[in-house]
Tab-separated table of C-alpha atoms and ligand atoms in Angstrom:
chain	number	residue	atom	x	y	z
S	30	MET	CA	187.037	228.171	188.698
S	31	SER	CA	184.960	231.030	187.621
S	32	ALA	CA	181.701	230.810	185.910
S	33	THR	CA	180.613	232.494	182.575
S	34	LEU	CA	177.632	234.209	181.879
S	35	LEU	CA	177.017	234.136	178.308
S	36	VAL	CA	174.419	236.442	176.724
S	37	ALA	CA	173.523	235.595	173.059
S	38	ASP	CA	171.242	237.267	170.337
S	39	ARG	CA	169.928	233.676	169.920
S	40	LEU	CA	170.279	230.510	171.662
S	41	LEU	CA	168.997	226.972	170.883
S	42	THR	CA	168.792	224.717	173.836
S	43	CYS	CA	167.451	221.735	171.428
S	44	GLU	CA	165.085	220.646	174.456
S	45	ALA	CA	161.702	221.201	173.108
S	46	ARG	CA	159.642	224.158	174.816
S	47	GLY	CA	155.940	224.232	174.059
S	48	GLY	CA	155.637	224.164	170.318
S	49	ASP	CA	159.141	225.088	169.879
S	50	ALA	CA	161.108	221.789	169.138
S	51	LEU	CA	164.614	223.739	169.173
S	52	GLY	CA	163.816	225.496	172.499
S	53	SER	CA	165.167	228.724	171.110
S	54	PHE	CA	165.496	231.944	173.123
S	55	GLU	CA	166.117	235.442	171.309
S	56	PRO	CA	168.037	236.803	173.292
S	57	GLY	CA	169.396	233.913	175.257
S	58	ALA	CA	171.566	233.468	178.132
S	59	VAL	CA	173.478	230.526	179.783
S	60	LEU	CA	175.418	230.220	182.808
S	61	PHE	CA	178.170	227.812	183.038
S	62	ASP	CA	181.433	226.560	184.472
S	63	GLU	CA	183.721	223.353	183.963
S	64	THR	CA	181.083	221.428	186.273
S	65	GLY	CA	178.342	221.900	183.962
S	66	ILE	CA	175.357	224.240	182.980
S	67	HIS	CA	173.752	226.118	186.018
S	68	ALA	CA	171.101	227.940	184.179
S	69	VAL	CA	169.794	228.668	180.804
S	70	GLY	CA	166.837	230.739	179.420
S	71	SER	CA	165.992	234.389	178.756
S	72	PRO	CA	168.524	236.923	180.022
S	73	GLN	CA	166.028	238.265	182.376
S	74	ASP	CA	165.837	234.721	184.274
S	75	VAL	CA	169.468	233.893	183.931
S	76	VAL	CA	171.475	237.215	184.300
S	77	PRO	CA	170.290	237.809	187.926
S	78	LEU	CA	171.863	234.322	188.918
S	79	GLY	CA	175.065	235.462	187.437
S	80	GLY	CA	176.813	236.549	190.622
S	81	ALA	CA	180.495	236.825	190.045
S	82	ALA	CA	180.462	235.087	186.713
S	83	THR	CA	182.417	236.593	183.758
S	84	ARG	CA	179.927	238.189	181.461
S	85	VAL	CA	180.291	237.672	177.819
S	86	GLU	CA	178.333	239.248	175.053
S	87	HIS	CA	177.758	237.106	171.926
S	88	ARG	CA	176.266	239.011	168.648
S	89	GLY	CA	175.049	235.658	167.070
S	90	LEU	CA	173.869	232.138	167.661
S	91	VAL	CA	174.655	229.700	170.467
S	92	THR	CA	173.976	226.248	170.173
S	93	PRO	CA	175.097	222.912	172.023
S	94	GLY	CA	178.231	221.452	170.854
S	95	LEU	CA	177.433	219.154	167.664
S	96	VAL	CA	177.437	215.364	168.060
S	97	ASP	CA	178.789	213.217	165.414
S	98	ALA	CA	177.394	209.863	166.308
S	99	HIS	CA	178.749	207.544	163.535
S	100	THR	CA	182.450	207.840	162.262
S	101	HIS	CA	185.301	205.829	161.377
S	102	ALA	CA	187.644	208.817	162.101
S	103	ALA	CA	190.692	206.678	163.432
S	104	TRP	CA	191.790	205.683	159.862
S	105	MET	CA	195.128	205.775	158.330
S	106	GLY	CA	196.379	206.224	154.812
S	107	SER	CA	194.266	207.219	151.914
S	108	ARG	CA	191.988	205.729	149.360
S	109	ALA	CA	192.174	208.402	146.841
S	110	ARG	CA	192.961	206.169	143.899
S	111	GLU	CA	190.051	203.964	144.805
S	112	TYR	CA	187.871	207.139	144.906
S	113	GLY	CA	188.722	207.715	140.900
S	114	MET	CA	187.774	204.071	140.213
S	115	ARG	CA	184.617	204.735	141.755
S	116	MET	CA	183.826	207.611	140.152
S	117	ALA	CA	184.533	205.982	136.810
S	118	GLY	CA	182.106	203.441	137.764
S	119	ALA	CA	183.552	200.754	139.566
S	120	ASP	CA	181.305	198.924	142.025
S	121	TYR	CA	182.385	197.752	145.662
S	122	GLU	CA	183.082	194.268	144.520
S	123	THR	CA	185.412	195.567	141.519
S	124	ILE	CA	187.417	197.916	144.008
S	125	ALA	CA	187.837	195.179	146.674
S	126	ALA	CA	189.196	192.987	143.802
S	127	ALA	CA	191.800	195.600	143.069
S	128	GLY	CA	192.967	195.574	146.625
S	129	GLY	CA	190.760	198.498	147.705
S	130	GLY	CA	187.897	198.867	150.007
S	131	ILE	CA	188.008	198.108	153.605
S	132	VAL	CA	190.961	195.733	153.529
S	133	ALA	CA	193.122	198.540	152.181
S	134	SER	CA	192.583	200.612	155.198
S	135	MET	CA	193.172	197.563	157.415
S	136	ARG	CA	196.516	197.181	155.801
S	137	ALA	CA	197.297	200.823	156.704
S	138	ILE	CA	196.194	200.350	160.451
S	139	ARG	CA	198.189	197.181	160.600
S	140	ALA	CA	201.208	198.887	159.297
S	141	ALA	CA	200.827	201.903	161.843
S	142	SER	CA	201.860	202.173	165.291
S	143	ARG	CA	199.492	202.876	168.128
S	144	ARG	CA	200.987	206.264	168.631
S	145	ASP	CA	200.668	207.204	164.890
S	146	ILE	CA	196.959	206.385	164.956
S	147	ALA	CA	196.261	208.265	168.023
S	148	GLU	CA	198.120	211.332	166.725
S	149	THR	CA	196.302	210.906	163.133
S	150	LEU	CA	192.935	210.739	164.858
S	151	ALA	CA	193.856	213.579	167.448
S	152	ALA	CA	194.705	215.973	164.475
S	153	ARG	CA	191.318	214.884	162.966
S	154	LEU	CA	189.231	215.501	166.012
S	155	ALA	CA	190.837	219.038	166.313
S	156	ARG	CA	189.669	219.980	162.732
S	157	MET	CA	186.253	218.432	163.846
S	158	ALA	CA	186.218	220.668	166.734
S	159	SER	CA	186.899	223.869	164.677
S	160	LEU	CA	183.612	222.857	162.819
S	161	GLY	CA	181.618	222.921	166.187
S	162	VAL	CA	181.890	219.477	166.954
S	163	THR	CA	182.320	218.451	170.688
S	164	THR	CA	181.453	214.759	170.634
S	165	VAL	CA	182.574	212.033	168.270
S	166	GLU	CA	181.665	208.398	168.097
S	167	VAL	CA	184.712	206.590	166.789
S	168	LYS	CA	184.684	203.034	165.589
S	169	SER	CA	187.692	200.511	165.123
S	170	GLY	CA	187.116	198.059	162.315
S	171	TYR	CA	190.158	198.391	160.264
S	172	GLY	CA	192.346	196.109	162.332
S	173	LEU	CA	190.380	192.781	161.727
S	174	SER	CA	192.667	190.902	164.078
S	175	GLU	CA	192.743	190.804	167.866
S	176	ALA	CA	195.939	192.717	168.162
S	177	ASP	CA	195.103	195.115	165.472
S	178	GLU	CA	191.621	195.926	166.447
S	179	ARG	CA	192.913	196.490	170.200
S	180	LYS	CA	195.653	198.764	168.778
S	181	GLN	CA	193.123	200.836	167.038
S	182	LEU	CA	190.910	201.029	169.969
S	183	GLU	CA	193.814	201.862	172.386
S	184	ALA	CA	194.775	204.663	170.067
S	185	ILE	CA	191.032	205.990	170.160
S	186	ALA	CA	191.273	205.626	173.991
S	187	ILE	CA	194.660	207.775	174.043
S	188	ALA	CA	192.963	210.485	171.803
S	189	SER	CA	190.045	210.426	173.906
S	190	GLU	CA	192.163	211.355	177.023
S	191	ASN	CA	192.978	214.777	175.679
S	192	ALA	CA	190.525	217.338	177.135
S	193	ALA	CA	191.343	219.805	174.510
S	194	LEU	CA	189.601	217.656	171.906
S	195	PRO	CA	185.873	216.523	171.408
S	196	ARG	CA	184.677	214.007	173.767
S	197	VAL	CA	184.916	210.331	172.174
S	198	VAL	CA	182.718	207.555	172.308
S	199	PRO	CA	184.555	204.389	171.264
S	200	THR	CA	182.897	201.513	169.206
S	201	PHE	CA	184.376	198.054	168.607
S	202	LEU	CA	183.568	197.277	165.040
S	203	GLY	CA	185.353	193.820	164.485
S	204	LEU	CA	182.683	192.618	162.389
S	205	HIS	CA	183.254	195.025	159.681
S	206	ALA	CA	184.717	192.911	156.829
S	207	LEU	CA	186.412	189.490	156.559
S	208	PRO	CA	190.181	189.856	156.976
S	209	PRO	CA	192.279	188.060	154.118
S	210	GLU	CA	193.679	185.462	156.400
S	211	ALA	CA	189.933	184.214	157.356
S	212	ARG	CA	189.175	183.714	153.553
S	213	THR	CA	189.381	180.106	153.004
S	214	GLY	CA	186.601	180.131	150.299
S	215	ALA	CA	184.695	177.770	152.647
S	216	SER	CA	180.967	178.813	153.214
S	217	ASP	CA	181.571	179.182	156.984
S	218	ASP	CA	184.467	181.664	156.823
S	219	ARG	CA	182.252	184.414	158.177
S	220	VAL	CA	180.815	182.250	161.057
S	221	ARG	CA	184.510	181.108	162.029
S	222	TYR	CA	185.667	184.613	161.910
S	223	ALA	CA	182.527	185.803	163.886
S	224	GLY	CA	183.566	183.196	166.555
S	225	GLN	CA	186.875	185.026	166.768
S	226	VAL	CA	185.400	188.351	167.398
S	227	LEU	CA	183.256	186.963	169.926
S	228	SER	CA	186.482	185.337	171.749
S	229	TRP	CA	188.002	189.099	171.708
S	230	LEU	CA	184.954	190.981	173.098
S	231	ASP	CA	185.293	189.992	176.849
S	232	GLY	CA	188.912	191.361	176.976
S	233	ILE	CA	187.780	194.642	175.303
S	234	ALA	CA	184.978	195.164	177.486
S	235	GLN	CA	186.765	194.583	180.568
S	236	GLU	CA	189.448	197.114	179.545
S	237	GLY	CA	186.794	199.570	178.812
S	238	LEU	CA	188.049	199.819	175.217
S	239	ALA	CA	184.581	200.377	173.832
S	240	ALA	CA	181.202	201.626	174.892
S	241	PHE	CA	179.365	200.008	171.765
S	242	VAL	CA	179.796	197.035	169.473
S	243	ASP	CA	178.655	197.534	165.768
S	244	ALA	CA	178.474	195.251	162.861
S	245	TYR	CA	178.213	195.727	159.305
S	246	VAL	CA	175.145	193.451	158.348
S	247	ASP	CA	174.473	193.651	154.804
S	248	ARG	CA	174.404	191.575	151.526
S	249	ALA	CA	178.110	191.444	150.933
S	250	ALA	CA	179.039	191.625	154.454
S	251	PHE	CA	177.795	189.861	157.521
S	252	SER	CA	174.429	188.012	157.925
S	253	VAL	CA	172.097	188.511	160.987
S	254	THR	CA	172.834	185.018	162.181
S	255	GLU	CA	176.593	185.499	162.142
S	256	VAL	CA	176.728	188.519	164.085
S	257	ARG	CA	173.843	187.763	166.659
S	258	PRO	CA	176.294	185.833	169.469
S	259	VAL	CA	178.505	188.856	169.309
S	260	LEU	CA	175.711	191.197	170.059
S	261	LEU	CA	174.137	189.153	172.465
S	262	ARG	CA	177.398	188.820	174.396
S	263	ALA	CA	177.888	192.568	174.130
S	264	ARG	CA	174.706	193.163	175.746
S	265	GLU	CA	175.709	190.809	178.704
S	266	LEU	CA	178.848	192.804	179.232
S	267	GLY	CA	176.874	195.880	179.414
S	268	LEU	CA	177.829	197.183	176.190
S	269	GLY	CA	175.416	199.089	173.709
S	270	VAL	CA	174.940	198.013	170.097
S	271	ARG	CA	174.951	200.167	166.941
S	272	LEU	CA	174.477	198.494	163.597
S	273	HIS	CA	175.113	199.312	159.877
S	274	ILE	CA	172.264	197.856	158.307
S	275	GLY	CA	170.264	198.407	154.947
S	276	GLN	CA	173.231	200.053	153.040
S	277	PHE	CA	172.828	197.855	150.080
S	278	ALA	CA	170.023	195.688	150.769
S	279	ASP	CA	167.563	194.779	153.663
S	280	VAL	CA	168.554	191.599	155.112
S	281	GLY	CA	166.622	192.064	158.394
S	282	GLY	CA	168.731	194.035	160.395
S	283	ALA	CA	165.852	196.145	162.009
S	284	ALA	CA	164.531	192.898	163.608
S	285	LEU	CA	167.729	191.938	164.698
S	286	ALA	CA	168.178	195.598	166.233
S	287	ALA	CA	165.005	195.215	168.069
S	288	GLU	CA	165.935	191.842	169.464
S	289	VAL	CA	169.199	192.983	170.811
S	290	GLY	CA	167.913	196.515	172.011
S	291	ALA	CA	170.438	198.216	169.685
S	292	ALA	CA	170.782	202.003	170.459
S	293	SER	CA	170.865	202.797	166.675
S	294	VAL	CA	170.869	201.534	163.186
S	295	ASP	CA	172.805	203.304	160.556
S	296	HIS	CA	172.603	203.801	156.804
S	297	LEU	CA	169.205	202.385	155.991
S	298	GLU	CA	169.005	203.022	152.364
S	299	HIS	CA	167.038	200.027	152.224
S	300	LEU	CA	164.398	199.647	155.198
S	301	SER	CA	160.677	198.477	154.938
S	302	ALA	CA	157.872	200.188	156.680
S	303	GLU	CA	157.639	197.204	159.125
S	304	GLY	CA	161.482	197.749	159.823
S	305	ALA	CA	160.708	201.438	160.704
S	306	ALA	CA	157.849	200.509	162.889
S	307	LEU	CA	159.995	198.166	164.829
S	308	LEU	CA	162.652	200.791	165.205
S	309	ALA	CA	160.100	203.386	166.576
S	310	ALA	CA	158.721	200.568	168.956
S	311	THR	CA	162.031	199.909	170.390
S	312	ARG	CA	163.208	203.458	170.439
S	313	THR	CA	166.257	202.680	168.166
S	314	ALA	CA	167.670	205.832	166.428
S	315	ALA	CA	167.977	205.656	162.816
S	316	VAL	CA	171.379	207.513	161.935
S	317	LEU	CA	171.276	208.866	158.545
S	318	LEU	CA	174.483	209.140	156.369
S	319	PRO	CA	174.040	211.439	153.286
S	320	THR	CA	177.743	211.571	152.514
S	321	ALA	CA	177.890	207.898	152.137
S	322	SER	CA	175.043	207.584	149.685
S	323	PHE	CA	176.159	210.781	147.930
S	324	THR	CA	179.596	209.049	147.238
S	325	LEU	CA	177.910	205.706	146.131
S	326	GLY	CA	175.512	207.499	143.921
S	327	GLN	CA	172.516	205.809	145.907
S	328	ALA	CA	169.020	206.992	146.338
S	329	PRO	CA	168.197	208.535	149.695
S	330	PRO	CA	166.529	206.473	152.513
S	331	ASP	CA	162.787	206.455	152.702
S	332	VAL	CA	162.614	209.441	155.275
S	333	PRO	CA	158.852	209.650	155.063
S	334	ILE	CA	158.463	206.122	156.623
S	335	LEU	CA	160.664	206.952	159.183
S	336	ARG	CA	158.809	210.063	159.873
S	337	ALA	CA	155.455	208.299	159.715
S	338	ALA	CA	156.642	205.586	162.309
S	339	GLY	CA	157.870	208.246	164.626
S	340	VAL	CA	161.655	207.139	164.704
S	341	SER	CA	164.402	209.213	166.051
S	342	ILE	CA	166.270	210.643	163.235
S	343	VAL	CA	170.147	211.203	163.625
S	344	VAL	CA	172.372	212.800	160.998
S	345	ALA	CA	176.171	211.695	160.979
S	346	SER	CA	179.430	212.171	158.906
S	347	ASP	CA	180.313	208.520	158.507
S	348	ALA	CA	183.741	209.915	158.076
S	349	ASN	CA	186.003	207.227	156.461
S	350	PRO	CA	188.382	207.121	153.594
S	351	GLY	CA	186.214	204.891	151.166
S	352	THR	CA	182.366	205.816	151.417
S	353	ALA	CA	182.550	209.233	152.980
S	354	PRO	CA	185.684	210.874	152.410
S	355	THR	CA	185.170	214.064	154.746
S	356	GLU	CA	185.517	214.976	158.276
S	357	SER	CA	182.796	217.506	158.161
S	358	LEU	CA	179.426	217.226	160.082
S	359	PRO	CA	178.108	220.286	158.473
S	360	LEU	CA	178.652	218.688	154.832
S	361	ALA	CA	176.635	215.894	156.059
S	362	MET	CA	174.052	218.492	157.291
S	363	ALA	CA	173.952	220.032	154.102
S	364	LEU	CA	173.453	217.000	152.232
S	365	ALA	CA	170.857	215.916	154.561
S	366	ALA	CA	169.022	218.759	153.636
S	367	ARG	CA	169.548	218.831	149.883
S	368	ALA	CA	169.604	215.041	149.212
S	369	TYR	CA	167.397	213.662	151.924
S	370	GLY	CA	164.960	216.432	152.352
S	371	LEU	CA	165.309	216.617	156.124
S	372	ASP	CA	164.039	220.014	157.374
S	373	LEU	CA	166.102	222.423	159.530
S	374	THR	CA	164.626	221.196	162.624
S	375	GLU	CA	165.223	217.591	162.051
S	376	ILE	CA	168.885	218.136	161.063
S	377	ILE	CA	169.694	220.283	164.268
S	378	LEU	CA	168.131	217.753	166.579
S	379	GLY	CA	169.856	215.053	164.518
S	380	VAL	CA	173.379	216.475	165.130
S	381	THR	CA	172.426	217.471	168.954
S	382	ALA	CA	169.967	216.226	171.395
S	383	ARG	CA	169.006	212.932	169.337
S	384	ALA	CA	172.494	212.114	168.547
S	385	ALA	CA	173.745	212.314	171.991
S	386	SER	CA	170.797	210.357	173.060
S	387	SER	CA	171.671	207.710	170.653
S	388	LEU	CA	175.403	207.405	172.474
S	389	GLY	CA	173.803	207.455	175.689
S	390	THR	CA	175.445	210.875	176.729
S	391	SER	CA	173.789	213.861	178.351
S	392	GLY	CA	175.387	216.245	175.813
S	393	GLY	CA	173.795	217.952	172.690
S	394	ARG	CA	171.468	219.999	174.697
S	395	LEU	CA	171.688	223.108	176.938
S	396	ALA	CA	170.172	222.376	180.184
S	397	VAL	CA	170.758	222.527	183.704
S	398	GLY	CA	173.158	219.591	184.596
S	399	ALA	CA	174.344	218.983	181.149
S	400	PRO	CA	177.995	219.227	180.510
S	401	SER	CA	179.050	222.716	179.222
S	402	ASP	CA	179.605	221.896	175.691
S	403	LEU	CA	178.392	224.694	173.410
S	404	VAL	CA	179.386	226.765	170.326
S	405	LEU	CA	179.321	230.359	169.536
S	406	TRP	CA	178.601	230.881	165.758
S	407	SER	CA	179.618	233.695	163.613
S	408	PHE	CA	176.123	234.059	162.365
S	409	GLU	CA	172.575	234.904	163.685
S	410	HIS	CA	170.468	231.884	162.811
S	411	GLU	CA	170.885	228.101	162.398
S	412	ALA	CA	169.760	228.140	158.914
S	413	GLU	CA	173.248	229.278	158.059
S	414	LEU	CA	174.308	225.754	159.304
S	415	LEU	CA	173.437	224.431	156.227
S	416	GLN	CA	175.115	226.915	153.635
S	417	PRO	CA	177.597	228.018	152.490
S	418	TRP	CA	179.071	224.438	152.313
S	419	GLY	CA	182.401	223.555	153.718
S	420	LEU	CA	183.204	226.693	156.002
S	421	ALA	CA	184.338	226.409	159.755
S	422	ARG	CA	182.292	229.521	161.141
S	423	ALA	CA	182.372	228.514	164.847
S	424	ARG	CA	183.729	231.596	166.533
S	425	ALA	CA	184.317	229.573	169.776
S	426	VAL	CA	183.732	226.085	170.881
S	427	TYR	CA	183.738	224.812	174.384
S	428	ARG	CA	183.909	221.285	175.788
S	429	GLY	CA	183.348	221.140	179.428
S	430	GLY	CA	183.417	224.750	179.956
S	431	ARG	CA	186.725	225.067	178.300
S	432	SER	CA	187.781	226.543	174.893
S	433	ILE	CA	189.004	223.854	172.488
S	434	ALA	CA	188.640	225.853	169.196
W	23	NIG	O1	179.811	203.156	157.032
W	23	NIG	N1	179.395	200.248	155.248
W	23	NIG	C1	180.616	199.773	155.930
W	23	NIG	N2	181.251	200.545	156.352
W	23	NIG	C2	181.566	202.073	155.902
W	23	NIG	C3	182.620	202.218	154.772
W	23	NIG	C4	184.176	201.888	155.408
W	23	NIG	C5	185.025	201.861	154.534
W	23	NIG	O2	184.697	201.712	153.036
W	23	NIG	O3	186.270	202.054	154.827
W	23	NIG	C6	180.494	202.918	155.940
W	23	NIG	O4	180.186	203.262	154.523
W	24	FE	FE1	180.107	203.473	158.844
């Protein structure tokens, strides 16, 4: 197993160095093999350590592999007609009443085999890799029964075994929507369904099918009280918690996140200054999803209150067939700049080191001991990552020291 000594015109470690939050070296060098990164810094420090390593010169930028910390990438089917309705002004409730929404994707997952879901996800992950992404969080949440949630999680596990694809972090999102069979019209439908989800959790945790548990906490989704028992049990079982909160209304999700020690809260179009302060105090990451608010025609989250409170900001694609019909983290980055006003440093850290930290992984940075996940870009400066939109311009993508795109 031979090492590679990569010397590049510009390199970002994404670990702060002095006043340089991106930890840039120009030129820069990194010595790595399949076991991890052995040295990184300026060529004068790293090249002498290279020994018999194969030397590669890159006339361009090198960054850590990108980390997409919020996706529903294991979806099946299409909701293109629903998109047309949405663009014509239909709201969530109207779309759901016409048979669209999360339940439409649920039907597609229930009709698919585990193998089909795994193959569809694998193809999607390969396309994400071509955009420079080396780690993808993937949620279930379109099964909504024990057998179908497990099927979706098992498909995610199958795709995650393929070392030629990005790394996968699996999240169990049973509390995504109320499935049709749980709808009796009674006021406690959601409580009873949450009780079922709770009963599935131990088995899912014991089989290692999920690293995190997520729940959709909102006005037209689940309440804090309904989801709390599932989240508390998840923590007892050693799982992390991520939450969809504040997409349509602030129903107390930040306080719940603080209570259960959530790793992240995601969306946040509606969040108070007190909520932001709680997130900062509990070191809960804020995962912003600009493609979703763009699709829904929503105002952006209050980025200044997140900044003022010192919350760690992450940017993710939300890849899903309803509110974020894209697989492109670079598109989310472009919208984070244009629509949310995040600056370049916030965006780069939000798709590398901060995204990885929110997932509890050591990727997202070029540092000794970190995995050899890195991207050789076909341009010289990270500003090029924000435009032009929608192009794959990674010249080479390494996961664990092996080329995957
Ligand atoms: O992150 N808000 C809830 N969940 C997804 C939408 C999923 C879907 O519409 O299929 C979201 O926006
Ligand atoms: Fe989502």
